PDB file of C-alpha atoms in Angstrom:
ATOM      1  CA  SER A   1      10.495 -10.386  -9.168  1.00 91.00           C
ATOM      2  CA  TYR A   2       9.552 -11.261  -5.619  1.00 97.00           C
ATOM      3  CA  VAL A   3       6.124 -12.857  -5.155  1.00 98.00           C
ATOM      4  CA  LEU A   4       3.907 -12.903  -2.067  1.00 98.00           C
ATOM      5  CA  THR A   5       1.157 -15.528  -1.940  1.00 98.00           C
ATOM      6  CA  GLN A   6      -1.970 -15.155   0.185  1.00 98.00           C
ATOM      7  CA  PRO A   7      -5.079 -17.367   0.377  1.00 98.00           C
ATOM      8  CA  PRO A   8      -7.973 -15.652  -1.429  1.00 98.00           C
ATOM      9  CA  SER A   9     -10.333 -16.064   1.485  1.00 98.00           C
ATOM     10  CA  VAL A  10     -10.553 -16.987   5.152  1.00 98.00           C
ATOM     11  CA  SER A  11     -13.810 -17.537   7.040  1.00 98.00           C
ATOM     12  CA  VAL A  12     -14.135 -17.665  10.805  1.00 98.00           C
ATOM     13  CA  ALA A  13     -16.878 -17.576  13.407  1.00 97.00           C
ATOM     14  CA  PRO A  14     -17.138 -14.613  15.767  1.00 97.00           C
ATOM     15  CA  GLY A  15     -14.945 -14.994  18.827  1.00 97.00           C
ATOM     16  CA  GLN A  16     -12.630 -17.456  17.105  1.00 97.00           C
ATOM     17  CA  PRO A  17      -9.084 -16.709  15.943  1.00 98.00           C
ATOM     18  CA  ALA A  18      -8.268 -16.004  12.301  1.00 98.00           C
ATOM     19  CA  ARG A  19      -4.874 -16.606  10.738  1.00 98.00           C
ATOM     20  CA  ILE A  20      -3.985 -15.083   7.382  1.00 98.00           C
ATOM     21  CA  THR A  21      -0.773 -16.278   5.789  1.00 98.00           C
ATOM     22  CA  CYS A  22       1.650 -14.634   3.397  1.00 98.00           C
ATOM     23  CA  GLY A  23       4.131 -16.881   1.657  1.00 98.00           C
ATOM     24  CA  GLY A  24       7.372 -15.775   0.067  1.00 98.00           C
ATOM     25  CA  ASN A  25      10.829 -17.173  -0.587  1.00 97.00           C
ATOM     26  CA  ASN A  26      12.888 -16.634   2.578  1.00 97.00           C
ATOM     27  CA  ILE A  27      10.372 -14.035   3.721  1.00 98.00           C
ATOM     28  CA  ARG A  28      11.944 -14.265   7.164  1.00 97.00           C
ATOM     29  CA  SER A  29      14.738 -12.042   5.848  1.00 97.00           C
ATOM     30  CA  LYS A  30      12.285  -9.212   5.109  1.00 97.00           C
ATOM     31  CA  SER A  31      10.102  -6.944   7.206  1.00 97.00           C
ATOM     32  CA  VAL A  32       6.437  -7.698   6.577  1.00 98.00           C
ATOM     33  CA  HIS A  33       3.662  -5.153   6.889  1.00 98.00           C
ATOM     34  CA  TRP A  34      -0.077  -5.842   6.985  1.00 98.00           C
ATOM     35  CA  TYR A  35      -2.954  -3.626   5.841  1.00 98.00           C
ATOM     36  CA  GLN A  36      -6.686  -3.874   6.355  1.00 98.00           C
ATOM     37  CA  GLN A  37      -9.056  -2.496   3.734  1.00 98.00           C
ATOM     38  CA  LYS A  38     -12.795  -2.267   4.221  1.00 97.00           C
ATOM     39  CA  PRO A  39     -15.148  -1.847   1.224  1.00 94.00           C
ATOM     40  CA  GLY A  40     -14.980   1.619  -0.275  1.00 94.00           C
ATOM     41  CA  GLN A  41     -12.203   2.721   2.058  1.00 97.00           C
ATOM     42  CA  ALA A  42      -8.480   3.320   1.850  1.00 98.00           C
ATOM     43  CA  PRO A  43      -6.145   0.698   3.291  1.00 98.00           C
ATOM     44  CA  SER A  44      -4.949   1.141   6.865  1.00 98.00           C
ATOM     45  CA  LEU A  45      -1.864  -0.262   8.552  1.00 98.00           C
ATOM     46  CA  VAL A  46      -2.519  -2.865  11.258  1.00 98.00           C
ATOM     47  CA  VAL A  47       0.909  -4.491  11.731  1.00 98.00           C
ATOM     48  CA  TYR A  48       4.369  -3.327  10.644  1.00 98.00           C
ATOM     49  CA  ASP A  49       7.844  -4.790  10.802  1.00 98.00           C
ATOM     50  CA  ASP A  50       6.496  -8.333  11.237  1.00 98.00           C
ATOM     51  CA  SER A  51       4.851  -7.895  14.623  1.00 98.00           C
ATOM     52  CA  SER A  52       4.598  -4.264  15.720  1.00 98.00           C
ATOM     53  CA  ARG A  53       1.244  -2.518  16.041  1.00 98.00           C
ATOM     54  CA  PRO A  54       0.642   1.135  15.179  1.00 97.00           C
ATOM     55  CA  SER A  55      -0.823   3.321  17.866  1.00 96.00           C
ATOM     56  CA  GLY A  56      -4.558   2.719  18.210  1.00 95.00           C
ATOM     57  CA  ILE A  57      -4.574  -0.814  16.797  1.00 97.00           C
ATOM     58  CA  THR A  58      -6.091  -3.373  19.154  1.00 97.00           C
ATOM     59  CA  ASP A  59      -3.830  -6.053  20.578  1.00 96.00           C
ATOM     60  CA  ARG A  60      -6.147  -8.638  19.034  1.00 98.00           C
ATOM     61  CA  PHE A  61      -4.000  -8.135  15.921  1.00 98.00           C
ATOM     62  CA  SER A  62      -0.587  -9.790  15.970  1.00 98.00           C
ATOM     63  CA  GLY A  63       1.994 -10.762  13.403  1.00 98.00           C
ATOM     64  CA  SER A  64       4.704 -13.358  12.999  1.00 98.00           C
ATOM     65  CA  ASN A  65       7.347 -14.170  10.430  1.00 98.00           C
ATOM     66  CA  SER A  66       9.394 -17.332  10.009  1.00 93.00           C
ATOM     67  CA  GLU A  67      11.112 -19.243   7.206  1.00 93.00           C
ATOM     68  CA  ASN A  68       8.903 -18.830   4.148  1.00 97.00           C
ATOM     69  CA  THR A  69       5.637 -17.767   5.758  1.00 98.00           C
ATOM     70  CA  ALA A  70       4.488 -14.655   7.567  1.00 98.00           C
ATOM     71  CA  ALA A  71       1.124 -14.535   9.280  1.00 98.00           C
ATOM     72  CA  LEU A  72      -1.394 -12.086  10.637  1.00 98.00           C
ATOM     73  CA  THR A  73      -3.457 -13.458  13.506  1.00 98.00           C
ATOM     74  CA  ILE A  74      -6.646 -11.867  14.741  1.00 98.00           C
ATOM     75  CA  SER A  75      -7.706 -13.283  18.065  1.00 94.00           C
ATOM     76  CA  ARG A  76     -11.385 -13.251  18.999  1.00 94.00           C
ATOM     77  CA  VAL A  77     -12.609 -12.081  15.597  1.00 97.00           C
ATOM     78  CA  GLU A  78     -15.420  -9.525  15.508  1.00 97.00           C
ATOM     79  CA  ALA A  79     -17.840  -8.593  12.748  1.00 96.00           C
ATOM     80  CA  GLY A  80     -16.003  -5.289  12.331  1.00 96.00           C
ATOM     81  CA  ASP A  81     -12.827  -7.142  11.320  1.00 97.00           C
ATOM     82  CA  GLU A  82     -14.361  -8.159   8.000  1.00 98.00           C
ATOM     83  CA  GLY A  83     -12.482  -6.855   4.994  1.00 98.00           C
ATOM     84  CA  ASP A  84      -9.505  -7.479   2.785  1.00 98.00           C
ATOM     85  CA  TYR A  85      -6.037  -7.939   4.234  1.00 98.00           C
ATOM     86  CA  TYR A  86      -2.792  -7.414   2.344  1.00 98.00           C
ATOM     87  CA  CYS A  87       0.780  -8.230   3.245  1.00 98.00           C
ATOM     88  CA  GLN A  88       3.613  -6.123   1.833  1.00 98.00           C
ATOM     89  CA  VAL A  89       7.411  -6.147   1.811  1.00 98.00           C
ATOM     90  CA  TRP A  90      10.295  -4.191   0.344  1.00 97.00           C
ATOM     91  CA  ASP A  91      12.246  -6.304  -2.134  1.00 96.00           C
ATOM     92  CA  LYS A  92      15.806  -4.997  -2.008  1.00 95.00           C
ATOM     93  CA  SER A  93      16.977  -6.850  -5.118  1.00 95.00           C
ATOM     94  CA  SER A  94      14.452  -5.138  -7.390  1.00 95.00           C
ATOM     95  CA  ALA A  95      13.975  -1.961  -5.320  1.00 95.00           C
ATOM     96  CA  HIS A  96      10.251  -2.607  -5.458  1.00 97.00           C
ATOM     97  CA  ARG A  97       7.508  -2.590  -2.866  1.00 97.00           C
ATOM     98  CA  VAL A  98       5.504  -5.805  -3.270  1.00 98.00           C
ATOM     99  CA  PHE A  99       1.948  -6.575  -2.155  1.00 98.00           C
ATOM    100  CA  GLY A 100       0.370  -9.955  -1.711  1.00 98.00           C
ATOM    101  CA  GLY A 101      -2.802 -10.641  -3.666  1.00 98.00           C
ATOM    102  CA  GLY A 102      -4.999 -10.021  -0.635  1.00 98.00           C
ATOM    103  CA  THR A 103      -7.200 -12.187   1.577  1.00 98.00           C
ATOM    104  CA  LYS A 104     -10.892 -11.577   2.115  1.00 98.00           C
ATOM    105  CA  LEU A 105     -11.815 -12.212   5.745  1.00 98.00           C
ATOM    106  CA  THR A 106     -15.434 -13.237   6.268  1.00 98.00           C
ATOM    107  CA  VAL A 107     -16.952 -13.423   9.734  1.00 97.00           C
ATOM    108  CA  LEU A 108     -19.609 -16.121   9.698  1.00 95.00           C
TER     109      LEU A 108
ATOM    110  CA  GLU B   1      -3.875  14.858  12.463  1.00 96.00           C
ATOM    111  CA  VAL B   2      -2.249  13.496   9.322  1.00 97.00           C
ATOM    112  CA  GLN B   3      -4.268  14.294   6.205  1.00 98.00           C
ATOM    113  CA  LEU B   4      -3.580  13.276   2.621  1.00 98.00           C
ATOM    114  CA  VAL B   5      -5.933  14.496  -0.100  1.00 98.00           C
ATOM    115  CA  GLU B   6      -5.578  13.280  -3.672  1.00 98.00           C
ATOM    116  CA  SER B   7      -6.906  15.159  -6.681  1.00 98.00           C
ATOM    117  CA  GLY B   8      -6.574  15.192 -10.436  1.00 98.00           C
ATOM    118  CA  GLY B   9      -8.301  11.957 -11.299  1.00 97.00           C
ATOM    119  CA  GLY B  10     -10.880  11.665 -14.019  1.00 97.00           C
ATOM    120  CA  LEU B  11     -11.283  10.412 -17.546  1.00 97.00           C
ATOM    121  CA  GLY B  12      -8.187  10.126 -19.684  1.00 97.00           C
ATOM    122  CA  LYS B  13      -7.829   8.862 -23.233  1.00 98.00           C
ATOM    123  CA  PRO B  14      -5.526   6.029 -24.256  1.00 98.00           C
ATOM    124  CA  GLY B  15      -2.184   7.588 -25.045  1.00 98.00           C
ATOM    125  CA  GLY B  16      -3.112  10.704 -23.117  1.00 98.00           C
ATOM    126  CA  SER B  17      -1.885  12.237 -19.889  1.00 98.00           C
ATOM    127  CA  LEU B  18      -3.140  13.050 -16.416  1.00 98.00           C
ATOM    128  CA  ARG B  19      -1.436  14.601 -13.405  1.00 98.00           C
ATOM    129  CA  LEU B  20      -2.385  13.510  -9.910  1.00 98.00           C
ATOM    130  CA  SER B  21      -1.683  15.609  -6.842  1.00 98.00           C
ATOM    131  CA  CYS B  22      -1.612  14.719  -3.166  1.00 98.00           C
ATOM    132  CA  ALA B  23      -1.782  17.539  -0.626  1.00 98.00           C
ATOM    133  CA  ALA B  24      -0.405  16.697   2.803  1.00 98.00           C
ATOM    134  CA  SER B  25      -1.008  18.327   6.164  1.00 98.00           C
ATOM    135  CA  GLY B  26      -0.620  17.603   9.864  1.00 98.00           C
ATOM    136  CA  PHE B  27       2.992  16.413   9.762  1.00 98.00           C
ATOM    137  CA  ALA B  28       6.496  17.454   8.702  1.00 98.00           C
ATOM    138  CA  PHE B  29       6.041  16.569   5.036  1.00 98.00           C
ATOM    139  CA  SER B  30       9.643  17.242   4.010  1.00 98.00           C
ATOM    140  CA  SER B  31      10.867  14.514   6.379  1.00 97.00           C
ATOM    141  CA  TYR B  32       8.846  11.657   4.914  1.00 98.00           C
ATOM    142  CA  THR B  33       9.055   9.309   1.967  1.00 98.00           C
ATOM    143  CA  MET B  34       5.816   9.247  -0.051  1.00 98.00           C
ATOM    144  CA  THR B  35       4.257   6.506  -2.156  1.00 98.00           C
ATOM    145  CA  TRP B  36       1.540   6.015  -4.762  1.00 98.00           C
ATOM    146  CA  VAL B  37      -0.444   2.761  -4.776  1.00 98.00           C
ATOM    147  CA  ARG B  38      -3.297   1.902  -7.134  1.00 98.00           C
ATOM    148  CA  GLN B  39      -6.213  -0.495  -7.106  1.00 98.00           C
ATOM    149  CA  ALA B  40      -7.982  -1.533 -10.279  1.00 98.00           C
ATOM    150  CA  PRO B  41     -11.730  -2.166  -9.955  1.00 97.00           C
ATOM    151  CA  GLY B  42     -12.316  -5.341  -7.972  1.00 97.00           C
ATOM    152  CA  LYS B  43      -8.587  -6.073  -7.747  1.00 98.00           C
ATOM    153  CA  GLY B  44      -5.862  -5.917  -5.131  1.00 98.00           C
ATOM    154  CA  LEU B  45      -3.368  -3.244  -4.232  1.00 98.00           C
ATOM    155  CA  GLU B  46      -0.519  -2.515  -6.646  1.00 98.00           C
ATOM    156  CA  TRP B  47       2.482  -0.396  -5.712  1.00 98.00           C
ATOM    157  CA  VAL B  48       3.179   2.310  -8.319  1.00 98.00           C
ATOM    158  CA  SER B  49       6.013   4.586  -7.189  1.00 98.00           C
ATOM    159  CA  THR B  50       7.940   5.894  -4.172  1.00 98.00           C
ATOM    160  CA  ILE B  51       9.927   9.091  -3.658  1.00 98.00           C
ATOM    161  CA  SER B  52      12.254   9.823  -0.758  1.00 97.00           C
ATOM    162  CA  SER B  53      12.003  12.941   1.365  1.00 97.00           C
ATOM    163  CA  SER B  54      14.555  14.912  -0.637  1.00 97.00           C
ATOM    164  CA  SER B  55      13.727  13.291  -3.998  1.00 97.00           C
ATOM    165  CA  ILE B  56      17.118  11.583  -4.139  1.00 97.00           C
ATOM    166  CA  TYR B  57      15.635   8.102  -4.312  1.00 97.00           C
ATOM    167  CA  ILE B  58      12.813   7.373  -6.748  1.00 98.00           C
ATOM    168  CA  TYR B  59      11.415   3.951  -7.582  1.00 98.00           C
ATOM    169  CA  TYR B  60       8.803   2.749 -10.060  1.00 98.00           C
ATOM    170  CA  ALA B  61       6.877  -0.431 -10.688  1.00 98.00           C
ATOM    171  CA  ASP B  62       7.821  -2.095 -13.966  1.00 98.00           C
ATOM    172  CA  SER B  63       4.277  -1.560 -15.251  1.00 98.00           C
ATOM    173  CA  VAL B  64       4.625   2.242 -15.173  1.00 98.00           C
ATOM    174  CA  LYS B  65       8.354   2.847 -15.576  1.00 98.00           C
ATOM    175  CA  GLY B  66       9.050   5.166 -18.476  1.00 98.00           C
ATOM    176  CA  ARG B  67       5.449   6.415 -18.556  1.00 98.00           C
ATOM    177  CA  PHE B  68       4.820   7.800 -15.054  1.00 98.00           C
ATOM    178  CA  THR B  69       6.902  10.350 -13.165  1.00 98.00           C
ATOM    179  CA  ILE B  70       6.702  10.971  -9.420  1.00 98.00           C
ATOM    180  CA  SER B  71       7.791  14.299  -7.973  1.00 98.00           C
ATOM    181  CA  ARG B  72       7.277  16.409  -4.882  1.00 98.00           C
ATOM    182  CA  ASP B  73       7.339  20.022  -3.787  1.00 98.00           C
ATOM    183  CA  ASN B  74       8.263  20.220  -0.125  1.00 98.00           C
ATOM    184  CA  ALA B  75       7.457  23.933  -0.036  1.00 98.00           C
ATOM    185  CA  LYS B  76       3.889  23.107  -1.066  1.00 98.00           C
ATOM    186  CA  ASN B  77       3.601  19.897   1.008  1.00 98.00           C
ATOM    187  CA  SER B  78       2.578  18.025  -2.110  1.00 98.00           C
ATOM    188  CA  VAL B  79       3.514  14.957  -4.096  1.00 98.00           C
ATOM    189  CA  TYR B  80       2.573  14.427  -7.733  1.00 98.00           C
ATOM    190  CA  LEU B  81       2.205  11.625 -10.249  1.00 98.00           C
ATOM    191  CA  GLN B  82       2.509  12.603 -13.898  1.00 98.00           C
ATOM    192  CA  MET B  83       0.892   9.862 -15.935  1.00 98.00           C
ATOM    193  CA  ASN B  84       1.706   9.755 -19.664  1.00 98.00           C
ATOM    194  CA  SER B  85       0.956   7.275 -22.436  1.00 98.00           C
ATOM    195  CA  LEU B  86      -2.102   6.113 -20.526  1.00 98.00           C
ATOM    196  CA  ARG B  87      -3.433   2.616 -21.105  1.00 98.00           C
ATOM    197  CA  ALA B  88      -6.759   1.005 -20.282  1.00 98.00           C
ATOM    198  CA  GLU B  89      -5.005  -1.073 -17.630  1.00 98.00           C
ATOM    199  CA  ASP B  90      -4.066   2.112 -15.758  1.00 98.00           C
ATOM    200  CA  THR B  91      -7.736   2.461 -14.796  1.00 98.00           C
ATOM    201  CA  ALA B  92      -7.741   2.357 -10.993  1.00 98.00           C
ATOM    202  CA  VAL B  93      -8.182   4.266  -7.785  1.00 98.00           C
ATOM    203  CA  TYR B  94      -4.846   5.898  -6.963  1.00 98.00           C
ATOM    204  CA  PHE B  95      -3.925   6.302  -3.304  1.00 98.00           C
ATOM    205  CA  CYS B  96      -1.088   8.372  -1.951  1.00 98.00           C
ATOM    206  CA  GLY B  97       0.543   7.323   1.265  1.00 98.00           C
ATOM    207  CA  ARG B  98       3.087   8.465   3.837  1.00 98.00           C
ATOM    208  CA  ASP B  99       5.880   5.981   4.508  1.00 97.00           C
ATOM    209  CA  GLU B 100       7.642   5.365   7.797  1.00 93.00           C
ATOM    210  CA  SER B 101      10.899   5.156   5.895  1.00 93.00           C
ATOM    211  CA  LEU B 102      12.210   4.542   2.392  1.00 91.00           C
ATOM    212  CA  VAL B 103      11.648   0.800   2.810  1.00 91.00           C
ATOM    213  CA  GLY B 104       9.118   0.842   5.639  1.00 95.00           C
ATOM    214  CA  ALA B 105       5.362   0.573   5.935  1.00 97.00           C
ATOM    215  CA  THR B 106       2.866   3.101   4.623  1.00 98.00           C
ATOM    216  CA  ASP B 107       1.361   4.377   7.833  1.00 97.00           C
ATOM    217  CA  SER B 108      -1.131   6.931   6.514  1.00 98.00           C
ATOM    218  CA  TRP B 109      -3.249   6.909   3.363  1.00 98.00           C
ATOM    219  CA  GLY B 110      -5.415   9.305   1.419  1.00 98.00           C
ATOM    220  CA  GLN B 111      -8.917   8.377   0.295  1.00 98.00           C
ATOM    221  CA  GLY B 112      -7.866   7.952  -3.318  1.00 98.00           C
ATOM    222  CA  THR B 113      -8.746   9.438  -6.691  1.00 98.00           C
ATOM    223  CA  LEU B 114     -10.268   7.475  -9.557  1.00 98.00           C
ATOM    224  CA  VAL B 115      -8.549   7.412 -12.937  1.00 98.00           C
ATOM    225  CA  THR B 116     -10.477   5.967 -15.861  1.00 98.00           C
ATOM    226  CA  VAL B 117      -8.740   5.464 -19.178  1.00 98.00           C
ATOM    227  CA  SER B 118     -11.152   5.051 -22.036  1.00 97.00           C
ATOM    228  CA  SER B 119     -11.788   6.411 -25.492  1.00 95.00           C
TER     229      SER B 119
END
């Protein structure tokens, strides 16, 4: 089955950019979605279809997808951005939705 | 405003059954694909099952196939997850979500309901 690999953790100082990666075989051929989850809360969608933002999501969040790596970039990180971030794709060959293992973003 | 409210969680015994419900409001429920996702304590998100708007397409994760059944009642704006042959590893918070499309992102989520499987 299709596997998505994320780094367990990313730490960044306030005001600096954060980049969270999501690796997968030929992931460029899939649409990647990104979710933010804060402690004790449900996930929420922050980027869909590689680089689109839902209504109400700040433009500090952006996404990219190329070759075997997709990425979520948060420019000018704020304390309120702390949480877990998950990438997700639809794997057509297995007809499964697949999540990455998640990345914990810490703002120093 | 889109609202999704899960219910039906609680304590289940190994080998037993539970039925989760998700009541939807604030949108045209019958037009949307719906999904269940779970999260074991301290772990990441795991996709469980997806059902298309008219129930024609239904998909399951390998870990629950043959034990769980997803269904929906468009007249009641609700989606369900019948969980049979429960195992300890099914212990998790179960979230229901609204999908943009059959293969698209989950753009709205409920707050989740906790299922604990223990004797």
